[in-house]
Each structure stands twice: as structure tokens, then as C-alpha cells.
mmCIF file of C-alpha atoms in Angstrom:
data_model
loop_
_atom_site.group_PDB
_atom_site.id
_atom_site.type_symbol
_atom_site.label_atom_id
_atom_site.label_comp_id
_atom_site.label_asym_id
_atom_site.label_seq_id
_atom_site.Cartn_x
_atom_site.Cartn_y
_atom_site.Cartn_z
ATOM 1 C CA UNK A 270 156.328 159.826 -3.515
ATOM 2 C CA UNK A 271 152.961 158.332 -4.288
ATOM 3 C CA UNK A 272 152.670 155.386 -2.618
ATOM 4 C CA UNK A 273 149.874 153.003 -1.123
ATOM 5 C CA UNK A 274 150.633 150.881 2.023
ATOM 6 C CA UNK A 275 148.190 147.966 2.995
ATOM 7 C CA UNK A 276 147.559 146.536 6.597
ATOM 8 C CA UNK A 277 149.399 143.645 7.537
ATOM 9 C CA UNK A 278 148.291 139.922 6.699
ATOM 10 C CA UNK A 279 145.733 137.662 8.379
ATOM 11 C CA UNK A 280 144.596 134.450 9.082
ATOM 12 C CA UNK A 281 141.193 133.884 9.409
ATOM 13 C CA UNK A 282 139.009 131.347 10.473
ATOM 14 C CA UNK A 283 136.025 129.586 7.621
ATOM 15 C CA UNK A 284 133.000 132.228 7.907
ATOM 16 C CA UNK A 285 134.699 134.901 9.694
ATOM 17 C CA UNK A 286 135.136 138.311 7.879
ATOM 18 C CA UNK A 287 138.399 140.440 7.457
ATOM 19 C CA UNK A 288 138.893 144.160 6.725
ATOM 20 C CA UNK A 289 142.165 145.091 4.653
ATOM 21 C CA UNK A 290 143.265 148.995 5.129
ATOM 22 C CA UNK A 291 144.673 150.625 2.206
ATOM 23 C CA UNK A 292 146.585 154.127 2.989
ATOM 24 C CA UNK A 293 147.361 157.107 0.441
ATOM 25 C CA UNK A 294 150.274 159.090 0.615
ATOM 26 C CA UNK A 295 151.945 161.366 -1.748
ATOM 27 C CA UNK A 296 148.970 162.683 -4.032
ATOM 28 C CA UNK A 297 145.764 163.969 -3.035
ATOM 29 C CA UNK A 298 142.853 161.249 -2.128
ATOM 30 C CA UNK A 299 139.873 163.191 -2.899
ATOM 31 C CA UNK A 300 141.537 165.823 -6.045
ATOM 32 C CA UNK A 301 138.965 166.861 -8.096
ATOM 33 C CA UNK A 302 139.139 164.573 -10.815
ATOM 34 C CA UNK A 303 139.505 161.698 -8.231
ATOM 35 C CA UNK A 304 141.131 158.383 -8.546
ATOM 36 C CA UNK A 305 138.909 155.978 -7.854
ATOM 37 C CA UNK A 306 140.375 153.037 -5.602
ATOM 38 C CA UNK A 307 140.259 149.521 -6.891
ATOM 39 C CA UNK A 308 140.331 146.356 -4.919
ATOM 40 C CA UNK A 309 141.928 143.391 -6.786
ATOM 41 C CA UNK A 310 142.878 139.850 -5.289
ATOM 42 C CA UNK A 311 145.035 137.364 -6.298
ATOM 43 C CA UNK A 312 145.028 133.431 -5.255
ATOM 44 C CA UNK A 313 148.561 131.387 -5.155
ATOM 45 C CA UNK A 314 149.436 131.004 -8.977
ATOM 46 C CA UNK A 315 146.247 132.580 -10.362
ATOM 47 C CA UNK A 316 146.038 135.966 -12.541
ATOM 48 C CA UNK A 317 144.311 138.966 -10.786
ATOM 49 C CA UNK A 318 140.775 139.232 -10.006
ATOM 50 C CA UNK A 319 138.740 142.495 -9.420
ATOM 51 C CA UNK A 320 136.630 142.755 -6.814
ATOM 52 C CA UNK A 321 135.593 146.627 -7.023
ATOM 53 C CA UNK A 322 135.925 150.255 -6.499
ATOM 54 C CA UNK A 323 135.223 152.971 -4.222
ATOM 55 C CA UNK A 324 135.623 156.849 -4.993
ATOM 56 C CA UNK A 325 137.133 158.566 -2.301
ATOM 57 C CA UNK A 326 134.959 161.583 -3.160
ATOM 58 C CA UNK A 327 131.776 160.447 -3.204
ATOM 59 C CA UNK A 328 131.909 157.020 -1.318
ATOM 60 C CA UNK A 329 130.211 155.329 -4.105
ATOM 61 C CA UNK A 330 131.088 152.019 -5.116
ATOM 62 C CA UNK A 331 130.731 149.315 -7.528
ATOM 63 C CA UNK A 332 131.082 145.553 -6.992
ATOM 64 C CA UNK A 333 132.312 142.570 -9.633
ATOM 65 C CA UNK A 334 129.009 140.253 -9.526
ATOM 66 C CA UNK A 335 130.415 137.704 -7.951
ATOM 67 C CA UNK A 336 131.155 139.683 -4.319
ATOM 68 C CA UNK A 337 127.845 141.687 -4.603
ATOM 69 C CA UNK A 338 126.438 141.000 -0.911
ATOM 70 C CA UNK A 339 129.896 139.862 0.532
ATOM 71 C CA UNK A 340 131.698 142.938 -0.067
ATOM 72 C CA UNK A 341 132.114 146.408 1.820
ATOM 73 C CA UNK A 342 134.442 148.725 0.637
ATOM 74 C CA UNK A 343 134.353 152.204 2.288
ATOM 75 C CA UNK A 344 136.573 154.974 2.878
ATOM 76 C CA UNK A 345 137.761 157.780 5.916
ATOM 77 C CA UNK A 346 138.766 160.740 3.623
ATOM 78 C CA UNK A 347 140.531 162.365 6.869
ATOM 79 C CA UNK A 348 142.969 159.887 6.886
ATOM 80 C CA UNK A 349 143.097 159.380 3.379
ATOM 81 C CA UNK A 350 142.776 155.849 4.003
ATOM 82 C CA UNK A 351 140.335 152.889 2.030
ATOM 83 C CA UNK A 352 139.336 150.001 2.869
ATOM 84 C CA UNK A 353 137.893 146.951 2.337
ATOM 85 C CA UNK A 354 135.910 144.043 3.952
ATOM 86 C CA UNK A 355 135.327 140.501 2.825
ATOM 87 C CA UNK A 356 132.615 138.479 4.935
ATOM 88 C CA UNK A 357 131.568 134.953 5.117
ATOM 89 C CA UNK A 358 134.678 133.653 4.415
ATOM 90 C CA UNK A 359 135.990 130.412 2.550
ATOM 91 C CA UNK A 360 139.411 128.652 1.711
ATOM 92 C CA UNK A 361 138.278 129.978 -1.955
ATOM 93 C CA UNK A 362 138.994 133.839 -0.263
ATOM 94 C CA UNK A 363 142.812 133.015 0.382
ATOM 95 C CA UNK A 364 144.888 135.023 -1.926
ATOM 96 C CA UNK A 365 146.862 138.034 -1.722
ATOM 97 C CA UNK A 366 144.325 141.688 -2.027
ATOM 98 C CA UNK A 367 145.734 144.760 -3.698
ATOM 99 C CA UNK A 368 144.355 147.970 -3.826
ATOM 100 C CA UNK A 369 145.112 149.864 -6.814
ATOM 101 C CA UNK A 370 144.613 153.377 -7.595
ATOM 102 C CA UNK A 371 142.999 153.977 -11.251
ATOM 103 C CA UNK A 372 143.876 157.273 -12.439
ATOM 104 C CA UNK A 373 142.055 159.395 -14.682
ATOM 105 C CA UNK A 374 142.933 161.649 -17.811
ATOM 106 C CA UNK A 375 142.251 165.230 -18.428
ATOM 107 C CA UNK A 376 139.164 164.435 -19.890
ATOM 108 C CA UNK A 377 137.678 162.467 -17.616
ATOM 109 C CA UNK A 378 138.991 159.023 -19.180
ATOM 110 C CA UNK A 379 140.396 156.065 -17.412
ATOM 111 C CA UNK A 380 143.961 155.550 -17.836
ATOM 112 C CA UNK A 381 144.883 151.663 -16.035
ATOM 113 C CA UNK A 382 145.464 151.500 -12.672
ATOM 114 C CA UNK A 383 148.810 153.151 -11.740
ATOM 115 C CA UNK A 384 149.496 153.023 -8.340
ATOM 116 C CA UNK A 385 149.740 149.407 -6.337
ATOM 117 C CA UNK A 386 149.862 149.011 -2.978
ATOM 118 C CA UNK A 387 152.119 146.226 -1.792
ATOM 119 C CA UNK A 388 149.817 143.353 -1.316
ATOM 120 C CA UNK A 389 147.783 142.067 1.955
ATOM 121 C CA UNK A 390 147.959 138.026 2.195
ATOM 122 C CA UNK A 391 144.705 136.477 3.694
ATOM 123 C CA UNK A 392 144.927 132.913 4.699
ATOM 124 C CA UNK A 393 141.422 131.694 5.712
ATOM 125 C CA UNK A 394 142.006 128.085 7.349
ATOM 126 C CA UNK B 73 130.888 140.233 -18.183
ATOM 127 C CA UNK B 74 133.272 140.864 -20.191
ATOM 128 C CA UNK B 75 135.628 137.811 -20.749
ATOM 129 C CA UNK B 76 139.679 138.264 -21.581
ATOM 130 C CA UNK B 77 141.811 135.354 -23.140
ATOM 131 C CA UNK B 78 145.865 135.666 -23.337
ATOM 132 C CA UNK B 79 147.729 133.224 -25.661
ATOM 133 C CA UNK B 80 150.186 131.697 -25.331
ATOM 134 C CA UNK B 81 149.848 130.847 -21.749
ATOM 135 C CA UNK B 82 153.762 130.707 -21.338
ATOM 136 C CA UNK B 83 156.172 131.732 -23.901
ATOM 137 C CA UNK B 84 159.840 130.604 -23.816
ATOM 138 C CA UNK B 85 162.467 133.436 -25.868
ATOM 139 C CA UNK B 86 165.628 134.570 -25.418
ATOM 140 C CA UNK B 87 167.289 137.727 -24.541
ATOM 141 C CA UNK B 88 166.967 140.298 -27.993
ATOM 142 C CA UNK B 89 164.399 138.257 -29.279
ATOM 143 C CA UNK B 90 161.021 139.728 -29.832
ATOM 144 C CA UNK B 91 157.867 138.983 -28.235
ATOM 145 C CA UNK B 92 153.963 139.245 -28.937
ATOM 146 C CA UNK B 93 151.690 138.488 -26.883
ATOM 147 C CA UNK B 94 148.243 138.564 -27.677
ATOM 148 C CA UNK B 95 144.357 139.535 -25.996
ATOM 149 C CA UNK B 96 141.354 138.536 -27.086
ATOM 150 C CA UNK B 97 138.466 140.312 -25.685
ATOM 151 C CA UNK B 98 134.893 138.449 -25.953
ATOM 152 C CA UNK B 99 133.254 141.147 -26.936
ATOM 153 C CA UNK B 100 134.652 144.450 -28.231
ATOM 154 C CA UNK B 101 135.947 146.937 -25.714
ATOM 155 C CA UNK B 102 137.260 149.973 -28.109
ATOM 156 C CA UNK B 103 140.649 151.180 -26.763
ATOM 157 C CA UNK B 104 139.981 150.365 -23.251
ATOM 158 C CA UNK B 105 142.536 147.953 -22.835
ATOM 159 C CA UNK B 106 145.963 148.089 -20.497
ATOM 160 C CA UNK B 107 148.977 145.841 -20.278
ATOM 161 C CA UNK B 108 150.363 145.170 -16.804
ATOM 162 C CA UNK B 109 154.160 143.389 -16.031
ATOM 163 C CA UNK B 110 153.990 140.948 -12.624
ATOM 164 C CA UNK B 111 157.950 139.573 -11.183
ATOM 165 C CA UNK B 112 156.915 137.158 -8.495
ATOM 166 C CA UNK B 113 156.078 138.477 -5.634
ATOM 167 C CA UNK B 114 155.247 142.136 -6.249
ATOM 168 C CA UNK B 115 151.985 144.114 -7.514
ATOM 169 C CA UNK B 116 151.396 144.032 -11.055
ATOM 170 C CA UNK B 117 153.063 147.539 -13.016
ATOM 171 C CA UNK B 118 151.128 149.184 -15.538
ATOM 172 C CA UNK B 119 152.893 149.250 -18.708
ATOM 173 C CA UNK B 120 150.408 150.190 -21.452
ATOM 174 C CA UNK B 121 146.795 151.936 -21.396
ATOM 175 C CA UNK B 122 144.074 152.649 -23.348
ATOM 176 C CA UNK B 123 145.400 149.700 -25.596
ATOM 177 C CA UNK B 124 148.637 151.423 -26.970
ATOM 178 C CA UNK B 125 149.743 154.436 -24.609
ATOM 179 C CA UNK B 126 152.658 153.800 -22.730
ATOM 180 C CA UNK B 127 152.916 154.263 -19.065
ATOM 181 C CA UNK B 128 155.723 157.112 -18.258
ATOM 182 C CA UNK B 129 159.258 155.665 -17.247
ATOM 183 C CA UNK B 130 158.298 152.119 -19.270
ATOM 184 C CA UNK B 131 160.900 151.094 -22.006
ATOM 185 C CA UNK B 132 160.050 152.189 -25.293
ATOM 186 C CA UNK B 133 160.313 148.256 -26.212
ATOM 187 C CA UNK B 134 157.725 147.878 -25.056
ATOM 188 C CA UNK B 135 154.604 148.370 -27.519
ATOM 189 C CA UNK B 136 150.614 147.589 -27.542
ATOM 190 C CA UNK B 137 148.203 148.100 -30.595
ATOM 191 C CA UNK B 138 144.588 147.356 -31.535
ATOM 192 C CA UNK B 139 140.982 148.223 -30.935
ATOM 193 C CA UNK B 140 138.158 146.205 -30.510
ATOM 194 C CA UNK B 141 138.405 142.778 -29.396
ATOM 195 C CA UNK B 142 142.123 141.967 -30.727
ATOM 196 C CA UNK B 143 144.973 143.746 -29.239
ATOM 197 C CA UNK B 144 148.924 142.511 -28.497
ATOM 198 C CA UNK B 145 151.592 143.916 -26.370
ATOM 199 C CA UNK B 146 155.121 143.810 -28.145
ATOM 200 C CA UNK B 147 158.907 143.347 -26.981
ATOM 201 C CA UNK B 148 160.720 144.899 -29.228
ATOM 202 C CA UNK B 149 164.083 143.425 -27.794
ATOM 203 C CA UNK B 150 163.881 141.292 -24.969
ATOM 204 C CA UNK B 151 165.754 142.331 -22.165
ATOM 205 C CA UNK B 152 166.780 139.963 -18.977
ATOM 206 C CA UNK B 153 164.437 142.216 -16.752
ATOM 207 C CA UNK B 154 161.711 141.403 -19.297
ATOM 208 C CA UNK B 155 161.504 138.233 -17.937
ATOM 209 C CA UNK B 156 157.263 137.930 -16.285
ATOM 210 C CA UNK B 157 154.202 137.678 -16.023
ATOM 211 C CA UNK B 158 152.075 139.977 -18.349
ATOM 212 C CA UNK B 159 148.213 140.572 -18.102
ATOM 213 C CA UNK B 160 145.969 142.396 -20.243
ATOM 214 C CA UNK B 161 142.923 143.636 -18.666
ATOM 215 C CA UNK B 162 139.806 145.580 -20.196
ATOM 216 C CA UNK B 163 138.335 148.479 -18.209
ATOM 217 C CA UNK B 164 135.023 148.698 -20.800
ATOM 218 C CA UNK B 165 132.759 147.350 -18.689
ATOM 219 C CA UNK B 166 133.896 146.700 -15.003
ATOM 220 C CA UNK B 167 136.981 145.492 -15.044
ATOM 221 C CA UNK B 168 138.615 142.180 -16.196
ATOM 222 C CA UNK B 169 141.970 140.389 -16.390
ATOM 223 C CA UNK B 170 143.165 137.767 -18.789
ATOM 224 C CA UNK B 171 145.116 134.695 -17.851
ATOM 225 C CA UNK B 172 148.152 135.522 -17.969
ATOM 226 C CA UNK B 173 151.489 135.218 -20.238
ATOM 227 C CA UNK B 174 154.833 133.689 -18.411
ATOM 228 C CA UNK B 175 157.506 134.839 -20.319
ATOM 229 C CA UNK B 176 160.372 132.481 -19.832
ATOM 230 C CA UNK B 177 163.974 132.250 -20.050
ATOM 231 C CA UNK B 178 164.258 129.859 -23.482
#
């Protein structure tokens, strides 16, 4: 089945930098229409936040603002595998990170993000 | 950027009842709109896209409509599973999340 699993959490230390790891499984990562791969985080009792996507084709990417020069997100197409890392680091960074696959339609349009993976927490104290 | 707000923030019904919850986008975002279900705990599930489209496998209670900057996700018939957090979020322009709507057990 199409599934995304997520590296296990971490703890990090104020100004350090973590990488989350975000594995595809059941569909195919780089398909010709692509799904691009979101990144979304979520601090205790807060709604969702994007932080931005990479396209596992291309390796393009596009940041929320407010990360733009704190945020790397990459991917290894032979391992089918994204990921995503988070530098100079703050208590405001704790939360719990999702990536999210966004799937698109037969004409090219975006149709929500479908596929979750399972959630990475990040505790920076 | 593109700013989403929910109301109400938490909505207390009970089980057949139904339920609207409604998005308000701050500047209009067409059709691009989906509706996601969170249960403590777990990854948000999409429910609705492209503002009223359901998801395959989701209940047909469930329901969204409108276009623009106004849109509203529907319970038909409030089931005890129905019982979450619900986000709208637009996909226009980047992408953004509202809020949040706890629906609770009245």
C-alpha cells in the first residue's frame, strides 16, 4: 500500500540543526506527473503549518517565507526517500513534522495532499 | 500570504446532528480549497479537495461547497467517529491552514 514512513524523533539542542527522512513506498516517487512532497509541522495544540515542497523529479523546491534561509529540503530518488533539514534551531521549532504527499489530477491540477506520513516529533531543549 | 480563518473554533453537537463548519479565505482562492479530519495523535486525512470533491473511501456525509473566499465543510449526520479536529487549507498560493474546528461531544 502507499505509505510514507518518517525517521524516528529527536531532541536537539538550541542552534543545532536536524534532518527528518521521509520514505515512499507503494507508488512511484518520480511518475510522470509527480507528486510533489510537502513538509508540514505541527507545535503541541497548534493547527498545521507548511513549511514547503520538493519535487522528486526535478529537485526543485519552494519554501513558506518564514523558513526561506533555514530550510533544506532535498531528495535521493534511488531510494525514493525525501528529506528535510531545519537549522538554527529554537524552542519555537518543537512540534511534530509531517511530510505529505500532494497528488496531482489528470490535468495537471492539485488535488490536497493525500498521503501522510506518520509524524517525526522534534524536541529542541 | 494568503490568510485562512475557521469559525467556530470548537463546536459542541451530538451524534445525528448536523454540522457546518465554515472558511474564510482573505483573499479569494477559486476552488482551491481542501478539508482535512485530525483524531489526536495521527496525521491529518484529506477529506475534501478542490473545495467540494470528496476524497475516495470518505463518508458521503461528509460535504464541502463554495468558491472564492467563503467555503464550509458539512456533516450531514454526525457520527461518533466524526468526533475531531477539522482544517481547511488553501493551496492558491503556497499553501495555508486555518485554525482549526474541535468538534466535540455536546
Amino acid at each position: 500500500q502507499v505509505q510514507l514512513v518518517q525517521s524516528g524523533a529527536e531532541v536537539k539542542k538550541p542552534g543545532a540543526s536536524v534532518k527528518v527522512s521521509c520514505k515512499a513506498s507503494g507508488y512511484t516517487f518520480t511518475g510522470y506527473t509527480g507528486y510533489d512532497m510537502h513538509w508540514v509541522r505541527q507545535a503541541p495544540g497548534q493547527g498545521p503549518e507548511w513549511m514547503g515542497w520538493v519535487n522528486p523529479n526535478s529537485g526543485a523546491t519552494n519554501q513558506a517565507q518564514k523558513f526561506l534561509g533555514r530550510v533544506t529540503m532535498t531528495r535521493d530518488t534511488s531510494i525514493s526517500t525525501a528529506y528535510m533539514e531545519l537549522s538554527r534551531l529554537t524552542s519555537d521549532d518543537t512540534a511534530v513534522y509531517y511530510c505529505a504527499r500532494e497528488r496531482r489530477g489528470p490535468g495537471g491540477e492539485l488535488n490536497g495532499m493525500d498521503v501522510w506520513g506518520q509524524g517525526t516529533t522534534v524536541t529542541v531543549s | 500570504d494568503i490568510q485562512m480563518t475557521q469559525f467556530p473554533s470548537t463546536l459542541s453537537a451530538s451524534v445525528g446532528d448536523r454540522v457546518t463548519i465554515t472558511c474564510r479565505a482573505s483573499q479569494s482562492i477559486s476552488r482551491w480549497l481542501a478539508w482535512y479530519q485530525q483524531k489526536s495523535g495521527k496525521a491529518p486525512k484529506l477529506l475534501i479537495y478542490k473545495a467540494s470533491s470528496s476524497e475516495s473511501g470518505v463518508p458521503s456525509r461528509f460535504s464541502g461547497s463554495g468558491s472564492g473566499t467563503e467555503f464550509t465543510l458539512t456533516i450531514s449526520s454526525l457520527q461518533p467517529d466524526d468526533f475531531a479536529t477539522y482544517y481547511c487549507q488553501q493551496y492558491n498560493s503556497g499553501r495555508t491552514f486555518g485554525q482549526g474546528t474541535k468538534v466535540e461531544i455536546k
